Coordinates of C-alpha atoms in Angstrom, one line a residue:
X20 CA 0.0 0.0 0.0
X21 CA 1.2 3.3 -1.0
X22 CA 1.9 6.0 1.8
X23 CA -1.2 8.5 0.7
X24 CA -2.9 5.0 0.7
X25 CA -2.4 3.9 4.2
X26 CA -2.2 7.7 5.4
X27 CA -5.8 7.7 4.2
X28 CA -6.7 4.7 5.5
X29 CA -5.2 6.2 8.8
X30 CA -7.6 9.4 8.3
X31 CA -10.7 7.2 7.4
X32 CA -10.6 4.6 9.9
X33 CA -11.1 7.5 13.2
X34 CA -13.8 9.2 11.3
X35 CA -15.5 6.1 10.1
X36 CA -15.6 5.4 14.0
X37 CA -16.6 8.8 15.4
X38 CA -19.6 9.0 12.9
X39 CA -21.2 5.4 14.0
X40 CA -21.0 6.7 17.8
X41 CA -22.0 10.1 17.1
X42 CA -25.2 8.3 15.1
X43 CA -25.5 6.1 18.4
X44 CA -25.7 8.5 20.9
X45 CA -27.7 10.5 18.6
X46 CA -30.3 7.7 18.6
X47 CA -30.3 7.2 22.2
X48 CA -31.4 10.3 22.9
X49 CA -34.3 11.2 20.5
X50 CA -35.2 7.2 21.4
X51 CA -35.1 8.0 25.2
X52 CA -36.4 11.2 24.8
X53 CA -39.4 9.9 22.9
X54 CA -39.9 8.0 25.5
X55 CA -40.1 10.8 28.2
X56 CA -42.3 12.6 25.9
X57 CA -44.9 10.2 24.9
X58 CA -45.3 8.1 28.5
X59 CA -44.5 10.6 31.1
X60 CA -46.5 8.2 33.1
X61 CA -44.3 5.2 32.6
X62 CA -43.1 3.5 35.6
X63 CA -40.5 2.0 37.0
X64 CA -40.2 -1.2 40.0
X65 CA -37.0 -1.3 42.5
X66 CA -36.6 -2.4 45.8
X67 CA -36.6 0.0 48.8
X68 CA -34.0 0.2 51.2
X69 CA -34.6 -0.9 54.7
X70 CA -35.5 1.7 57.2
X71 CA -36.8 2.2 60.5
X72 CA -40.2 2.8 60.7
X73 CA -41.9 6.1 61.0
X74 CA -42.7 6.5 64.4
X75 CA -38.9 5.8 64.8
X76 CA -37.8 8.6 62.8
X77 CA -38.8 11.2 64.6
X78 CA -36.8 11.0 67.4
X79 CA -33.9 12.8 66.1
X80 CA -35.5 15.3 64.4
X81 CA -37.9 17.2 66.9
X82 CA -35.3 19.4 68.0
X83 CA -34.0 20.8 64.9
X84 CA -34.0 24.3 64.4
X85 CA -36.4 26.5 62.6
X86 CA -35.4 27.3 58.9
X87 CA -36.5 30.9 57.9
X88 CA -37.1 30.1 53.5
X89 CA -38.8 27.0 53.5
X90 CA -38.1 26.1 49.5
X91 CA -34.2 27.3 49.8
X92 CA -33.7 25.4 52.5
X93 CA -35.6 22.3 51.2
X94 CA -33.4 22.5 47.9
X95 CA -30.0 23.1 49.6
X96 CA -31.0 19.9 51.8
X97 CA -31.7 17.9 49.0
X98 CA -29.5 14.2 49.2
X99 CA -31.1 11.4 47.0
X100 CA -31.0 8.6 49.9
X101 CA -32.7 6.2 48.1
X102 CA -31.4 4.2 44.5
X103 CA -32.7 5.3 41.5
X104 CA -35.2 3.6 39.7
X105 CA -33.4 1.3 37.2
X106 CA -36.1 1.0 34.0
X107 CA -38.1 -1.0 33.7
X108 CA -40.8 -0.6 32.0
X109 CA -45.1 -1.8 33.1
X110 CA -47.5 0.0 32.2
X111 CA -48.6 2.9 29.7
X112 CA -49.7 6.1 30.4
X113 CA -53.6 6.6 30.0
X114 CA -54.8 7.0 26.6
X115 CA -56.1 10.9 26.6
X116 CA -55.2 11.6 22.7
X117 CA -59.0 12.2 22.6
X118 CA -58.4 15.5 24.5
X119 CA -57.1 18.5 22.3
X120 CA -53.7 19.9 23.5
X121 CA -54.1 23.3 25.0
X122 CA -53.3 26.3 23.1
X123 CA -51.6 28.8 25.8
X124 CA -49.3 30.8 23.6
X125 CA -47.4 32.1 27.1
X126 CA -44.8 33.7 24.7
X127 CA -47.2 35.3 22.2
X128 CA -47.7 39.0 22.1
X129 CA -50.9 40.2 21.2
X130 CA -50.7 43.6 19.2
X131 CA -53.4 43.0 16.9
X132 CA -56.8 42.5 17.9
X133 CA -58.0 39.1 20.1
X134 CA -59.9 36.7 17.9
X135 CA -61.2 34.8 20.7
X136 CA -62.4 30.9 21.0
X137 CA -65.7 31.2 22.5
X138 CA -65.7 27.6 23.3
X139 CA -65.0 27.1 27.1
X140 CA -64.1 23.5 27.1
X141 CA -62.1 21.9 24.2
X142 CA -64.4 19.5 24.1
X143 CA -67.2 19.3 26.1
X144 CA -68.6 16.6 24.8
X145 CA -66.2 14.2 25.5
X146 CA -65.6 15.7 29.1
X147 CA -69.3 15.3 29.7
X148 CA -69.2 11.5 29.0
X149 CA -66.0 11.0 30.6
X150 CA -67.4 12.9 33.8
X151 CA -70.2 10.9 33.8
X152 CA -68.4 7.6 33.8
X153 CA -65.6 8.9 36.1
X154 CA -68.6 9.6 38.7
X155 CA -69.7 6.3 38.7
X156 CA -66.6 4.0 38.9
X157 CA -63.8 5.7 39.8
X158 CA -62.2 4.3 43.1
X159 CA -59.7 5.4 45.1
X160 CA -58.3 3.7 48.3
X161 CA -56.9 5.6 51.2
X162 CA -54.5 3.8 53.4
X163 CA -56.0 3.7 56.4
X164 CA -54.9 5.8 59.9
X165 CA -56.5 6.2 63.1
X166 CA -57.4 9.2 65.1
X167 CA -55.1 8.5 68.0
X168 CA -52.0 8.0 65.7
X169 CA -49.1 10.7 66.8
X170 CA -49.3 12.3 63.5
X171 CA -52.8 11.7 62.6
X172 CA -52.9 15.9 62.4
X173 CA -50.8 15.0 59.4
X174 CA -52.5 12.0 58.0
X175 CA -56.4 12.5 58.2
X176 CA -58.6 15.5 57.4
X177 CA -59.4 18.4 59.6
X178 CA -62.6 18.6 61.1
X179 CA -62.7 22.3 60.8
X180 CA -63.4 24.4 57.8
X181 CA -60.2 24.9 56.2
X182 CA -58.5 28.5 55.5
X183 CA -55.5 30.6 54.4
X184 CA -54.2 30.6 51.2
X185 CA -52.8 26.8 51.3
X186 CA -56.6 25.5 51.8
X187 CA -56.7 23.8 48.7
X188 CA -55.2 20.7 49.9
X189 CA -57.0 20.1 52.9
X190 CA -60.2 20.8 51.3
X191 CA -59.6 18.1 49.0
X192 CA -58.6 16.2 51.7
X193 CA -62.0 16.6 53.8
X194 CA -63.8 16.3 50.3
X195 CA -62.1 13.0 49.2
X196 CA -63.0 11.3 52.9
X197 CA -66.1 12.1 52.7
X198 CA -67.3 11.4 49.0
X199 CA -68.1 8.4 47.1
X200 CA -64.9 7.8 45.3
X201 CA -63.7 6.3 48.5
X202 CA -63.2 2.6 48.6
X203 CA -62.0 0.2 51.6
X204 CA -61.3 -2.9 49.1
X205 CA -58.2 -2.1 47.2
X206 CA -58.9 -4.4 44.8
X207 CA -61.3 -2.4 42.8
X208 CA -58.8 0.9 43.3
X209 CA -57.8 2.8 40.7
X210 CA -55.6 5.1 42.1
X211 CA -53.9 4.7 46.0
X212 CA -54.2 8.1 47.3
X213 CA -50.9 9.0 50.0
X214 CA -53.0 11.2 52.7
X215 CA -50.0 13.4 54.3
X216 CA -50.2 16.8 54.1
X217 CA -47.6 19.4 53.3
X218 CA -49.2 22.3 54.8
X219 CA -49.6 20.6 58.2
X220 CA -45.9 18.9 58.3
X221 CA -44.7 22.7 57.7
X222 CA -46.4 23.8 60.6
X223 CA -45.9 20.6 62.9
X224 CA -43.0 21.3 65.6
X225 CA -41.9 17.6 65.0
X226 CA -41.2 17.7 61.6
X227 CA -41.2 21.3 60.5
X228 CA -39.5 22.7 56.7
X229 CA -36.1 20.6 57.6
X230 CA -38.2 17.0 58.3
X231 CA -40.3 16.9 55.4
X232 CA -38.7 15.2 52.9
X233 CA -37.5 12.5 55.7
X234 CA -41.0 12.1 56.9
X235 CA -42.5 11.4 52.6
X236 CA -39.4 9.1 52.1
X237 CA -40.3 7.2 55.7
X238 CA -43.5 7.4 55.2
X239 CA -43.4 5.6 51.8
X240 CA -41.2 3.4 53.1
X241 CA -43.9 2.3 55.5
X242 CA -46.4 1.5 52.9
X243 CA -44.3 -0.2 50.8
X244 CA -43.7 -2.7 53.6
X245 CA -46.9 -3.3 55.4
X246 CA -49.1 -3.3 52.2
X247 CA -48.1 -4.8 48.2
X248 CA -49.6 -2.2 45.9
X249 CA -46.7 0.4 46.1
X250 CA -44.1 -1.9 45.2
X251 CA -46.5 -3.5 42.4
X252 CA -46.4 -0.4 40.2
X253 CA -43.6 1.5 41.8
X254 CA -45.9 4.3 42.8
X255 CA -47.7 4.5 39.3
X256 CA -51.2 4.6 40.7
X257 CA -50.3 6.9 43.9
X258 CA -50.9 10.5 44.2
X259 CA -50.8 13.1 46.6
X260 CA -52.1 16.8 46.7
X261 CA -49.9 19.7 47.7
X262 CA -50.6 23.0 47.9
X263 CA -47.7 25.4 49.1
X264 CA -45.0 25.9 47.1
X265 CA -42.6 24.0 49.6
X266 CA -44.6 20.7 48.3
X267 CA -42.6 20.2 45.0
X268 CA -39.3 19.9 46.9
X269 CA -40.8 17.5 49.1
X270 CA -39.8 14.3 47.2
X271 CA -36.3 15.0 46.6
X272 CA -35.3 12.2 49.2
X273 CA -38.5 10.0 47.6
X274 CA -37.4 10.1 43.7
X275 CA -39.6 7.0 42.9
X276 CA -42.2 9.7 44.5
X277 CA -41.3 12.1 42.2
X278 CA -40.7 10.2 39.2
X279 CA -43.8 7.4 39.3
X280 CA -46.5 9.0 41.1
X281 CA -49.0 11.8 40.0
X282 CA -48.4 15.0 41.9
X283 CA -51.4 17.0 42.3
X284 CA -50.1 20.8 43.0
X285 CA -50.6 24.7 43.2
X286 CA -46.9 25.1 42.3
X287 CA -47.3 23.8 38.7
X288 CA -44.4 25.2 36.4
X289 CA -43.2 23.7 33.1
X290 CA -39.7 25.2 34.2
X291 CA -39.6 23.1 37.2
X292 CA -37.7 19.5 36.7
X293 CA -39.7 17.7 39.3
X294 CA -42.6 18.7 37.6
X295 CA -44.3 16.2 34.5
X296 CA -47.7 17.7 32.5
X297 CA -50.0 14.9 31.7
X298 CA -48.3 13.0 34.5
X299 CA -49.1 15.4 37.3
X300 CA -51.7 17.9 37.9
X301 CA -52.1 21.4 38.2
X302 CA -55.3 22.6 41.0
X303 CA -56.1 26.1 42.1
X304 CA -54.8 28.1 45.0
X305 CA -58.2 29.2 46.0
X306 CA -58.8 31.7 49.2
X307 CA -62.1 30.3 51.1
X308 CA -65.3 32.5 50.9
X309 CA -68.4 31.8 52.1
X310 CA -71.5 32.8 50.1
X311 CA -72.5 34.0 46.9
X312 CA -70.2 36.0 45.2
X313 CA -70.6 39.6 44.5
X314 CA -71.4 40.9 41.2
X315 CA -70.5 44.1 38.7
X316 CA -71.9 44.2 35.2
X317 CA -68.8 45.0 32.6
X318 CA -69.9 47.8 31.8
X319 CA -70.0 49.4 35.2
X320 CA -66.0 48.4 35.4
X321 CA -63.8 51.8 35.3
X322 CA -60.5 50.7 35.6
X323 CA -58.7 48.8 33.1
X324 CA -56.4 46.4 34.8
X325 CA -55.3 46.0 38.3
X326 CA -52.8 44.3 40.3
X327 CA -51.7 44.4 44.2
X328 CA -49.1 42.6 45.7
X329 CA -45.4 42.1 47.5
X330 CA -42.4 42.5 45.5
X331 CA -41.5 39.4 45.6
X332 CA -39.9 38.9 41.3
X333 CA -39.0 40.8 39.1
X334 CA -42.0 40.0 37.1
X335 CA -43.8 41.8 39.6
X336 CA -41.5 45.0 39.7
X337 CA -41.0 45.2 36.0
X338 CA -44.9 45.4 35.9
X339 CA -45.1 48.4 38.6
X340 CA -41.8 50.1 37.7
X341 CA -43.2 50.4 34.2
X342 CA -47.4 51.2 34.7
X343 CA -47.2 52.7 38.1
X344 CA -48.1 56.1 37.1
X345 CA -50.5 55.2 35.0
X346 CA -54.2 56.2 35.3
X347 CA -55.8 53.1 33.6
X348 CA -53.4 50.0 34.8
X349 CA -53.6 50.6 38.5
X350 CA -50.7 48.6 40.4
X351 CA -49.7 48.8 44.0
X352 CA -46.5 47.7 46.2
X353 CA -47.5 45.6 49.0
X354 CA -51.0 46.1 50.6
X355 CA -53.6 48.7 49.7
X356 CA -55.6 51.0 52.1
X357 CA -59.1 50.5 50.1
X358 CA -60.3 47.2 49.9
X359 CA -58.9 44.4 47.5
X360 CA -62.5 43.7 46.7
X361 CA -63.2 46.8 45.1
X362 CA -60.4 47.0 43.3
X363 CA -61.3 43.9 42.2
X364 CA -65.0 44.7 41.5
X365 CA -64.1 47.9 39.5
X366 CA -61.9 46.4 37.2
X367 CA -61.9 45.0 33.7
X368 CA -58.7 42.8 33.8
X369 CA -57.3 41.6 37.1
X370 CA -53.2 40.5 36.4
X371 CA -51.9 37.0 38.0
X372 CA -47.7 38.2 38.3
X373 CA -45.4 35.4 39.6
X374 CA -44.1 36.0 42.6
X375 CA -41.3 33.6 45.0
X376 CA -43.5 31.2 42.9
X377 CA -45.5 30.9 39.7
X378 CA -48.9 30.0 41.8
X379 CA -50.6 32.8 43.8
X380 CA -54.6 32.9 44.8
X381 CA -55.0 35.8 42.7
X382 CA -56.7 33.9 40.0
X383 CA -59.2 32.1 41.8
X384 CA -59.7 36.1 43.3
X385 CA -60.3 37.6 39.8
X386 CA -62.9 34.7 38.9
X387 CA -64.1 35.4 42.2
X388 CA -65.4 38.9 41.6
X389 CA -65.7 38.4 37.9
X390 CA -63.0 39.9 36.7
X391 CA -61.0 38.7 33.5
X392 CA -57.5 37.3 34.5
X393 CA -54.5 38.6 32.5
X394 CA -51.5 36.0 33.2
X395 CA -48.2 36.8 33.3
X396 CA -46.3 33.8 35.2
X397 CA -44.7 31.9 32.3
X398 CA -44.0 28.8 32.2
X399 CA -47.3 28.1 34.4
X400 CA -49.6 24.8 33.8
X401 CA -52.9 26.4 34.2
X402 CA -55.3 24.5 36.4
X403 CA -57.7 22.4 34.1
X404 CA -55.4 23.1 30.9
X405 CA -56.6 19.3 29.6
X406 CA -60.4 20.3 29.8
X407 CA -60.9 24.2 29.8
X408 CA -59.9 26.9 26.7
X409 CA -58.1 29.1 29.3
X410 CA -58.1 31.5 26.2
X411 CA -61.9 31.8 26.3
X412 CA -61.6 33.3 29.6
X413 CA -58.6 34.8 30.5
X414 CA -55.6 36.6 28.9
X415 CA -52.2 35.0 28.5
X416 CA -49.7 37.5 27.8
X417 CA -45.7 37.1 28.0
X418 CA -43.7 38.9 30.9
X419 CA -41.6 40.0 28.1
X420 CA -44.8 42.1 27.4
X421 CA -45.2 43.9 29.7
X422 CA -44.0 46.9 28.4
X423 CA -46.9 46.0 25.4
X424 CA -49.8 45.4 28.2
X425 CA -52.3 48.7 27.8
X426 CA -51.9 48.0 24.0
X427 CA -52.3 44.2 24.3
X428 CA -55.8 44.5 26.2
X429 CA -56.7 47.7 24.5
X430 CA -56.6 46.2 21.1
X431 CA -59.8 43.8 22.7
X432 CA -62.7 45.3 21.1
X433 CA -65.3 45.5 23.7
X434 CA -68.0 42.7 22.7
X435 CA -64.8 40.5 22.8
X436 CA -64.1 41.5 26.5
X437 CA -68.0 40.9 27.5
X438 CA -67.6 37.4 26.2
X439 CA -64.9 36.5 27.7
X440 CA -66.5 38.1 31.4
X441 CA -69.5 36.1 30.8
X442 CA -67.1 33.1 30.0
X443 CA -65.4 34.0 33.6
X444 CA -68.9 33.9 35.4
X445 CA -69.7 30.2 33.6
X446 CA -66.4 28.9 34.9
X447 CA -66.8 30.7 38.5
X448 CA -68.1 26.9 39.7
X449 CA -65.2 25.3 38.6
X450 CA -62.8 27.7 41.3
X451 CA -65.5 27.1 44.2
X452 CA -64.6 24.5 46.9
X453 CA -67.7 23.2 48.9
X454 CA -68.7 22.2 52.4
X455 CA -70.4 19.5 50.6
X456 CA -68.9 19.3 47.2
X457 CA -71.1 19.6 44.2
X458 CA -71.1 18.5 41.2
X459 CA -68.2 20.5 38.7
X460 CA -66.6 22.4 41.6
X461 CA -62.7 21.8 42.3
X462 CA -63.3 18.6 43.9
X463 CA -64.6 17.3 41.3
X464 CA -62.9 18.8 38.5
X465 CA -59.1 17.7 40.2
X466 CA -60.9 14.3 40.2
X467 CA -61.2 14.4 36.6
X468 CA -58.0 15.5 36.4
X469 CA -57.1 11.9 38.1
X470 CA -59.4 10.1 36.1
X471 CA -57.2 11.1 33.0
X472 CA -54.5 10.3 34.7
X473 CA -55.1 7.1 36.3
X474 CA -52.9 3.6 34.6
X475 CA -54.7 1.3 33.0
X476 CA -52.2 -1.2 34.8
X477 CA -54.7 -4.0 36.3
X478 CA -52.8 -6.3 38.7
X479 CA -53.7 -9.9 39.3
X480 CA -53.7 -11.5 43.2

C-alpha cells in the first residue's frame, strides 16, 4: 500500500468510528427522549432500602432548628437517599389523545386584535361523558390511619373548615373522605391516594420545613412494607395533593415519588424538573369565601387592569416600575388602604404576576369577583389546561410584554371582553370548593383530572 494509501486509511478509519458513535448516541437520545415525551406516566419497579419505621424517625429530628425560606432550605438539603429507579418498563400512560392539547401561547404578544375561541371546554362533549363515567366508577383507596395516631394531624382530614391561602389541599382532603370515590377494598382501586399533608408537616413542631422530605421518604417506606400495591407499580397509581410551594421539593429524598406517582399541586411550572404535565396535575390556590359571590356588570368596570401585591420577582417590579403612574393600569407595592375587593370589583382585567413562585390565589380572586385574569407567570400549567380553553376566559400575555400590556388588552374590542366576562362567570363553579362538594366544583374537576391520569395497569392477586 502506498503512503497516501495507508495515510488515508489512517484518516478514514477514526472518522469512520466517530460518525457510528455520534449516530448512536444520537439515537439514544431522540429514542429515550421519545420515550419521556410520549409516557411521562411510565413506571418503573425497585426495591426500597430498609428503614426504621416512622414513628422511629422522629426522634432525632424534633429538636431541629427553625429554617426561615422554606423552598431554599428544602433545595439546599436535597441528598437522593434512596437508589434510583433502574427501568423498567409496566404500564402505559392513559390514553387521553382524545383530548385536544391546549393552546396557551405564554410567549405570544398580542398587538393585533383578540380573535377569541368562545368555546370554554375543548371539548365538552367528550368531558361530559367522561365525567359521567368517572362519577360512577372511579375508586380510590386511602390507606387507612386512626385518630389516636401521633401524626394523625398530618395523615387524616381536619374537622374544621379549612382557610389561608394553602386550603386547597386540605379541602380536597376533607372532600375525598367524605365522598363516594372512597373505597376500603383495594382491589377495585384505581388510584392509591398518599394522605400526608404538606401544609400541616410545615407547621408541625416535630417535623417542620427541615423533616419533610424524611418524613414522605419514611413514610413511603412504611407502605411499601406493610401493604403490596406500592411496590407492584412503583408508585404508578399513587398520588398526593400539595398546595404550598414547599410541596414540590418535598420528594427529593422519595425520587420513585417524584418520578412514578401523580403530583397534584398549586406550584405547577413547566420550568420546574420535578414537575411532569400529563403526568401530574395542576389545581387552584383558591382563598375560602363563604356565600355568593358579588357581582358588577362590565360595563360598570372603570378601571382597566389592576394588580396588588409584595415584591417578591422581578416580574412583579417590572410590571409596577413600568405602569405605576398610570391612570388606567392601576398597580400597587404591597398592601392597599381600600379594599382588595373593590379594586377587584371595578376592574376590567385583574393581572396574575409570579411572585417567590408561579402560583398565587389571585386567579381564583379575579374569577371570584368576575374579573378577567391577565396571566403573566410563564411557564405556568394552568389549572384544568386538559379540559378548559383558558383562552376563552382569560388573557395569556408574555412577561416580556409587559411593556406591550395597555396595548395588548386595548386592542380587545369590547363585545370580545364581555364574552370573555361572561365566560369567567360560567367557569366561576369550577374555582369554588364546597362544604359539601357539588357536582363541577374543584373537587370534582381535580378528580377528573385523576381520572385522565389514572394507569390502565390492572394487577392480578
Amino acid at each position: 500500500m502506498s503512503p497516501l494509501n495507508r495515510k488515508g486509511s489512517i484518516l478514514i478509519k477514526p472518522n469512520l468510528v466517530a460518525l457510528i458513535t455520534s449516530t448512536l448516541i444520537v439515537f439514544y437520545i431522540f429514542s429515550t427522549s421519545r420515550l419521556i415525551l410520549l409516557h411521562p406516566q411510565q413506571t418503573w419497579i425497585h426495591n426500597l432500602d430498609s428503614s426504621p419505621k416512622l414513628r422511629d424517625f422522629f426522634v432525632d429530628h424534633h429538636n431541629k432548628p427553625k429554617q426561615d425560606e422554606d423552598t431554599h432550605v428544602l433545595l439546599a438539603n436535597t441528598s437522593t437517599t434512596l437508589p434510583f429507579p433502574e427501568p423498567f418498563p409496566i404500564t402505559n400512560a392513559h390514553d387521553h389523545h382524545h383530548l385536544p392539547k391546549p393552546k396557551l401561547q405564554l410567549g405570544s404578544s398580542r398587538e393585533k386584535k383578540v380573535e377569541m375561541k368562545k368555546e370554554i371546554f375543548h371539548d365538552k362533549d367528550v368531558f361530559n361523558e367522561e365525567y359521567k363515567e368517572m362519577n360512577r366508577s372511579l375508586k380510590i383507596y386511602v390507606y387507612p390511619h386512626k385518630k389516636n395516631e401521633p401524626f394523625a394531624n398530618i395523615l387524616l382530614a381536619i374537622d374544621d373548615e379549612p382557610s389561608g391561602n394553602y386550603a386547597s389541599e386540605s379541602y380536597f382532603k376533607k372532600s375525598l373522605f367524605k365522598s363516594h370515590f372512597i373505597t376500603k377494598d383495594p382491589k377495585e382501586a384505581d388510584l392509591f391516594y398518599l394522605p400526608f399533608s404538606i401544609t400541616n408537616m410545615r407547621n408541625d413542631k416535630r417535623v417542620g420545613v427541615g423533616g419533610i422530605q424524611d418524613f414522605v421518604k419514611e413514610y413511603v417506606v412504611e407502605i411499601s412494607e406493610k401493604y403490596p400495591y406500592w411496590n407492584r407499580s412503583g408508585g404508578a397509581d399513587h398520588f398526593y395533593v400539595a398546595c404550598h410551594s414547599i410541596g414540590r421539593s418535598a420528594m427529593e429524598k422519595a425520587i420513585h415519588v417524584k418520578l412514578n406517582a401523580i403530583q397534584v399541586v398549586c406550584s405547577s411550572s413547566y420550568f420546574l424538573s420535578g414537575y411532569l404535565p400529563h403526568k401530574d396535575a395542576s389545581i387552584p390556590q383558591i382563598w375560602p369565601r363563604k356565600g355568593p359571590s358579588p357581582t358588577n356588570a362590565p360595563s360598570r368596570r372603570k378601571k382597566l387592569a389592576f394588580f396588588a401585591g409584595a415584591m417578591n420577582s422581578r416580574v412583579r417590579e417590572n410590571l409596577v416600575e413600568t405602569w405605576s403612574n398610570d391612570s388606567e393600569i392601576i398597580v400597587h407595592r404591597g398592601r392597599m388602604k381600600t379594599p382588595y375587593s373593590e379594586a377587584l370589583l371595578d376592574s376590567k382585567y385583574c393581572i396574575h404576576a409570579k411572585g417567590f413562585e408561579i402560583n398565587t390565589a389571585r386567579i381564583g380572586d379575579a374569577i371570584y369577583y368576575g374579573c378577567v385574569p391577565v396571566i403573566l407567570s410563564d411557564h405556568y400549567d394552568l389549572p384544568y389546561a386538559d379540559i378548559l380553553n383558558w383562552e376563552s376566559f382569560a388573557v395569556i400575555v408574555s412577561s416580556l410584554d409587559i411593556p406591550k400590556l395597555k396595548q395588548i388588552l386595548q386592542a380587545i374590542e369590547y363585545h370580545h371582553y364581555v364574552k370573555l366576562q361572561n365566560n369567567v362567570m360560567q367557569v366561576k363553579k369550577h374555582f369554588q370548593w364546597n362544604s359539601f362538594s357539588k357536582d363541577f366544583d374543584i373537587f370534582h374537576m381535580v378528580m377528573y383530572e385523576l381520572w385522565i391520569r389514572r394507569s390502565h395497569l390492572r394487577h392480578i392477586y
